[in-house]
Amino acid sequence: MRIFQPKLFQSLKTYSAKKLVSDLVAGIIVAIIALPLSIALAIASGVSPEKGLYTAIVAGFVISLMGGSSVNISGPTAAFATIVAGIVAVYGTSGLVVATLMAGILLILMGVFRFGSLIKYIPLTITTGFTSGIALTIVIGQIKDFLGLTYAEGTHAIETMEKLEAVAASIGTLNWQALVVGGVAMLILIIWPKISKKIPGSLIAVIVGVLMVKLLPLEVNTIGDLYTISKQLPAFAFPEFDFNTVRQLIPSAFTIAILAGIESLLSCVVSDGMVGDKHNSNTELIAQGLGNIASGLFGGIPATGAIARTAANIKNGGRTPVAGMVHAVVLLLILVLLMPYAAWIPMPVIAAILFMVAYNMCEWRRFVKICKTAPLSDVLVLVLTFVLTVVFDLVVAIEVGMVLSAILFMKRMSDVSNLRTWKSNADGDVRFKSLPATVEVVELDGPMFFATSDKFAAIEIKDNVKTVILRMRTVPSLDISALSSLETIFALCEKKGIKLILSHVNEQPLSVMKKAGFVAKIGEENLVPNIDSAIELATK
C-alpha cells in the first residue's frame, strides 16, 4: 500500500454534479461556522484576527487537496491556543512561523515513516488531561475580556497563572456593560442550537453583539479597539531564523506536531464512523505537514483537523475533499470583502465563543469517569498532566505525562511478570510425579525485559540438580537486558556442570536469542517445543 494516496484523486473518479452541489452547500455552511471561530482562536493565540483566517484558508485548502480523509475540515483549533500564545510571547510571530514549519516537517516525516498508527500509543489519560487543561487555560485567558477588566499599567500576564493573578488583582474594574454583552452572547450560544442546527449560534451571537454595541450606548471594547484589521491576501514570507532559535523551539515544534497528529487522526476516525469511509492515516499526516508548512509561509498559525467543523461538513452533505476546498475559498472571499467589519465584533462576544469552545473540548465527563473508575496510577497521570498544562505549559505536561505513563506501564508489566520453580503436585501438573530429583523446572511468566531481568537472580539451583528446564511458553517478548541475565544463568549452569534446556520459546524471544548468538551457545538441541520434550530430554 502506497504511503501517499490523497482522497481527492480517488473521489474525482466517481464525481458527479449531485456531489458537487452537496459539497458547495456544505463548504459554504462550514465557512460561516469557521469565520468567527478562526478569528476568536487567532486572538486566543496572541496573534491578529486575520491570521486565523489565513490558517483556515491556506492550511484548510492544502490539507483537503492532499489529505487522506474525504470529509476532514482543517484549520486553527483550540488545542494550539496556549502553546501558540506562549511561543508568540517569547519569540514573536517569526518564532511561531519557525515552530510551525518544523512541526510541518515532523508531520511529513511521521507520515513517510508510517507513524500514523503510533498515535494510538499516547494514553487516554494524557490526551484527556491536556485537553481539559487547555480548556481551562482558554477560560482563564478570556475572563478579562468577558468581564471588561482593565489591568493595572505594567501588568505582565503571559502565563496562565499570571493571567489568573491579574484577573484577581483587577476584579474591581469590572465593566458591567461588557458583562451584559458577554452574557447575552453566552445565552445565544447555549439556546440557539435548540432553535436551528443549520445556522451556527456563534454567527448569531456576533451579529447580536455588534448590534448591541452599535445601537446602544455601551462602552465595550471591540476587536477594532485592540487590533489592526487587515483584509490583505495571505502573502508568502520566509522567516528569519538562527540555529539557537531553532534549537530552543524544537520541544514546541514536537508538541505542535503531536497535537496536530492526534487531533487530525481522531477527527478522521470520528468522520469515518459517520460516513462509513476509511481514511489513510499516513497520507493525512503528510497532508497536515504540508498544510502547516504552507500556513506558516503565508502568515498563518498551526492547523489540524477540527472535529466540530468536520461533523458540520458531514451533516450538511459534504462527502468529498471538494467541500473543504470550497470552505477555504469562501473564507478567502469573506477576508477580501467583509474582513474590515470584523472590527465591530465586541471582545466579550469573542470571549463567550471561546468559553463555549472550551466547554465542548474539556471532556469533563470523561475526566470524572476516569477519576472514579481508573486505577490510582492512571488518575495520577491524568491529574498531573492537567495541572502541568495549566500551571506550566503543554510541552512540560506532555513530556512528564509520557515519561510517567511509560514508567507506570513498565511497573505493571514487571508486576505481572513472574518466575517460579516447580516444587510439588500443588503446581497442578501431574508430570511432576515423574520428575527426577536431579531435574528442576523453572516457569517464566510474562514479558521479560530490563525491568524484570533481576528476577532471574531469584533462581535457586540446588546442589544435586543436574538439569534446569526454563519453561517459557507464556513469555511473549524478551529484550537484550533480560537476555543478558539469561546468559548469566547459562554461565552459572555451565560452571556447575548443569545442563540448561529451554522449553516452548516463542517467536520474538527466539529471534532475539538467535541474533545475539545465544542459541548457538546453548545448542539448538536444547531448545525444545514443549515441557514434555524437555522432561524427556532431561531424563535421558
PDB file of N, CA, C and O in Angstrom, residues 482-505:
ATOM      1  N   ALA A 482      17.148  -8.695  29.529  1.00  0.00           N
ATOM      2  CA  ALA A 482      16.717  -9.993  30.044  1.00  0.00           C
ATOM      3  C   ALA A 482      17.581 -11.106  29.465  1.00  0.00           C
ATOM      4  O   ALA A 482      17.906 -12.084  30.161  1.00  0.00           O
ATOM      5  N   LEU A 483      17.971 -10.960  28.188  1.00  0.00           N
ATOM      6  CA  LEU A 483      18.837 -11.959  27.567  1.00  0.00           C
ATOM      7  C   LEU A 483      20.192 -12.009  28.263  1.00  0.00           C
ATOM      8  O   LEU A 483      20.766 -13.083  28.467  1.00  0.00           O
ATOM      9  N   SER A 484      20.694 -10.857  28.672  1.00  0.00           N
ATOM     10  CA  SER A 484      21.965 -10.806  29.396  1.00  0.00           C
ATOM     11  C   SER A 484      21.860 -11.574  30.713  1.00  0.00           C
ATOM     12  O   SER A 484      22.780 -12.303  31.095  1.00  0.00           O
ATOM     13  N   SER A 485      20.724 -11.405  31.404  1.00  0.00           N
ATOM     14  CA  SER A 485      20.521 -12.159  32.652  1.00  0.00           C
ATOM     15  C   SER A 485      20.419 -13.654  32.364  1.00  0.00           C
ATOM     16  O   SER A 485      20.897 -14.484  33.149  1.00  0.00           O
ATOM     17  N   LEU A 486      19.789 -13.991  31.235  1.00  0.00           N
ATOM     18  CA  LEU A 486      19.673 -15.392  30.838  1.00  0.00           C
ATOM     19  C   LEU A 486      21.060 -15.985  30.561  1.00  0.00           C
ATOM     20  O   LEU A 486      21.350 -17.134  30.928  1.00  0.00           O
ATOM     21  N   GLU A 487      21.911 -15.193  29.935  1.00  0.00           N
ATOM     22  CA  GLU A 487      23.287 -15.632  29.670  1.00  0.00           C
ATOM     23  C   GLU A 487      24.060 -15.848  30.981  1.00  0.00           C
ATOM     24  O   GLU A 487      24.892 -16.745  31.083  1.00  0.00           O
ATOM     25  N   THR A 488      23.754 -15.012  31.980  1.00  0.00           N
ATOM     26  CA  THR A 488      24.385 -15.181  33.293  1.00  0.00           C
ATOM     27  C   THR A 488      23.974 -16.501  33.919  1.00  0.00           C
ATOM     28  O   THR A 488      24.809 -17.219  34.507  1.00  0.00           O
ATOM     29  N   ILE A 489      22.683 -16.838  33.801  1.00  0.00           N
ATOM     30  CA  ILE A 489      22.187 -18.114  34.315  1.00  0.00           C
ATOM     31  C   ILE A 489      22.877 -19.277  33.597  1.00  0.00           C
ATOM     32  O   ILE A 489      23.298 -20.273  34.213  1.00  0.00           O
ATOM     33  N   PHE A 490      23.006 -19.138  32.265  1.00  0.00           N
ATOM     34  CA  PHE A 490      23.661 -20.193  31.486  1.00  0.00           C
ATOM     35  C   PHE A 490      25.121 -20.367  31.917  1.00  0.00           C
ATOM     36  O   PHE A 490      25.618 -21.501  32.062  1.00  0.00           O
ATOM     37  N   ALA A 491      25.801 -19.226  32.126  1.00  0.00           N
ATOM     38  CA  ALA A 491      27.204 -19.280  32.557  1.00  0.00           C
ATOM     39  C   ALA A 491      27.331 -19.961  33.913  1.00  0.00           C
ATOM     40  O   ALA A 491      28.262 -20.758  34.157  1.00  0.00           O
ATOM     41  N   LEU A 492      26.377 -19.684  34.809  1.00  0.00           N
ATOM     42  CA  LEU A 492      26.386 -20.299  36.140  1.00  0.00           C
ATOM     43  C   LEU A 492      26.173 -21.806  36.025  1.00  0.00           C
ATOM     44  O   LEU A 492      26.854 -22.606  36.692  1.00  0.00           O
ATOM     45  N   CYS A 493      25.212 -22.198  35.163  1.00  0.00           N
ATOM     46  CA  CYS A 493      24.931 -23.615  34.965  1.00  0.00           C
ATOM     47  C   CYS A 493      26.137 -24.329  34.353  1.00  0.00           C
ATOM     48  O   CYS A 493      26.494 -25.453  34.753  1.00  0.00           O
ATOM     49  N   GLU A 494      26.754 -23.672  33.386  1.00  0.00           N
ATOM     50  CA  GLU A 494      27.920 -24.252  32.724  1.00  0.00           C
ATOM     51  C   GLU A 494      29.065 -24.454  33.714  1.00  0.00           C
ATOM     52  O   GLU A 494      29.770 -25.473  33.684  1.00  0.00           O
ATOM     53  N   LYS A 495      29.229 -23.498  34.614  1.00  0.00           N
ATOM     54  CA  LYS A 495      30.292 -23.575  35.618  1.00  0.00           C
ATOM     55  C   LYS A 495      30.072 -24.749  36.572  1.00  0.00           C
ATOM     56  O   LYS A 495      31.031 -25.411  37.006  1.00  0.00           O
ATOM     57  N   LYS A 496      28.787 -25.015  36.877  1.00  0.00           N
ATOM     58  CA  LYS A 496      28.455 -26.093  37.815  1.00  0.00           C
ATOM     59  C   LYS A 496      28.229 -27.422  37.115  1.00  0.00           C
ATOM     60  O   LYS A 496      27.878 -28.421  37.766  1.00  0.00           O
ATOM     61  N   GLY A 497      28.408 -27.432  35.784  1.00  0.00           N
ATOM     62  CA  GLY A 497      28.196 -28.671  35.036  1.00  0.00           C
ATOM     63  C   GLY A 497      26.736 -29.039  34.904  1.00  0.00           C
ATOM     64  O   GLY A 497      26.378 -30.219  34.781  1.00  0.00           O
ATOM     65  N   ILE A 498      25.868 -28.040  34.923  1.00  0.00           N
ATOM     66  CA  ILE A 498      24.419 -28.265  34.828  1.00  0.00           C
ATOM     67  C   ILE A 498      23.967 -27.997  33.396  1.00  0.00           C
ATOM     68  O   ILE A 498      24.369 -27.018  32.771  1.00  0.00           O
ATOM     69  N   LYS A 499      23.093 -28.865  32.915  1.00  0.00           N
ATOM     70  CA  LYS A 499      22.561 -28.704  31.569  1.00  0.00           C
ATOM     71  C   LYS A 499      21.354 -27.770  31.602  1.00  0.00           C
ATOM     72  O   LYS A 499      20.471 -27.927  32.455  1.00  0.00           O
ATOM     73  N   LEU A 500      21.297 -26.821  30.666  1.00  0.00           N
ATOM     74  CA  LEU A 500      20.180 -25.874  30.608  1.00  0.00           C
ATOM     75  C   LEU A 500      19.345 -26.158  29.364  1.00  0.00           C
ATOM     76  O   LEU A 500      19.865 -26.205  28.239  1.00  0.00           O
ATOM     77  N   ILE A 501      18.046 -26.369  29.577  1.00  0.00           N
ATOM     78  CA  ILE A 501      17.102 -26.648  28.481  1.00  0.00           C
ATOM     79  C   ILE A 501      16.020 -25.565  28.483  1.00  0.00           C
ATOM     80  O   ILE A 501      15.489 -25.211  29.554  1.00  0.00           O
ATOM     81  N   LEU A 502      15.693 -25.064  27.305  1.00  0.00           N
ATOM     82  CA  LEU A 502      14.627 -24.067  27.169  1.00  0.00           C
ATOM     83  C   LEU A 502      13.427 -24.718  26.501  1.00  0.00           C
ATOM     84  O   LEU A 502      13.545 -25.313  25.422  1.00  0.00           O
ATOM     85  N   SER A 503      12.273 -24.565  27.134  1.00  0.00           N
ATOM     86  CA  SER A 503      11.045 -25.182  26.634  1.00  0.00           C
ATOM     87  C   SER A 503      10.085 -24.126  26.089  1.00  0.00           C
ATOM     88  O   SER A 503       9.850 -23.094  26.730  1.00  0.00           O
ATOM     89  N   HIS A 504       9.536 -24.418  24.890  1.00  0.00           N
ATOM     90  CA  HIS A 504       8.486 -23.595  24.274  1.00  0.00           C
ATOM     91  C   HIS A 504       8.904 -22.110  24.213  1.00  0.00           C
ATOM     92  O   HIS A 504       8.264 -21.242  24.802  1.00  0.00           O
ATOM     93  N   VAL A 505       9.970 -21.833  23.495  1.00  0.00           N
ATOM     94  CA  VAL A 505      10.409 -20.442  23.315  1.00  0.00           C
ATOM     95  C   VAL A 505       9.601 -19.815  22.173  1.00  0.00           C
ATOM     96  O   VAL A 505       9.605 -20.343  21.048  1.00  0.00           O
TER      97      VAL A 505
END
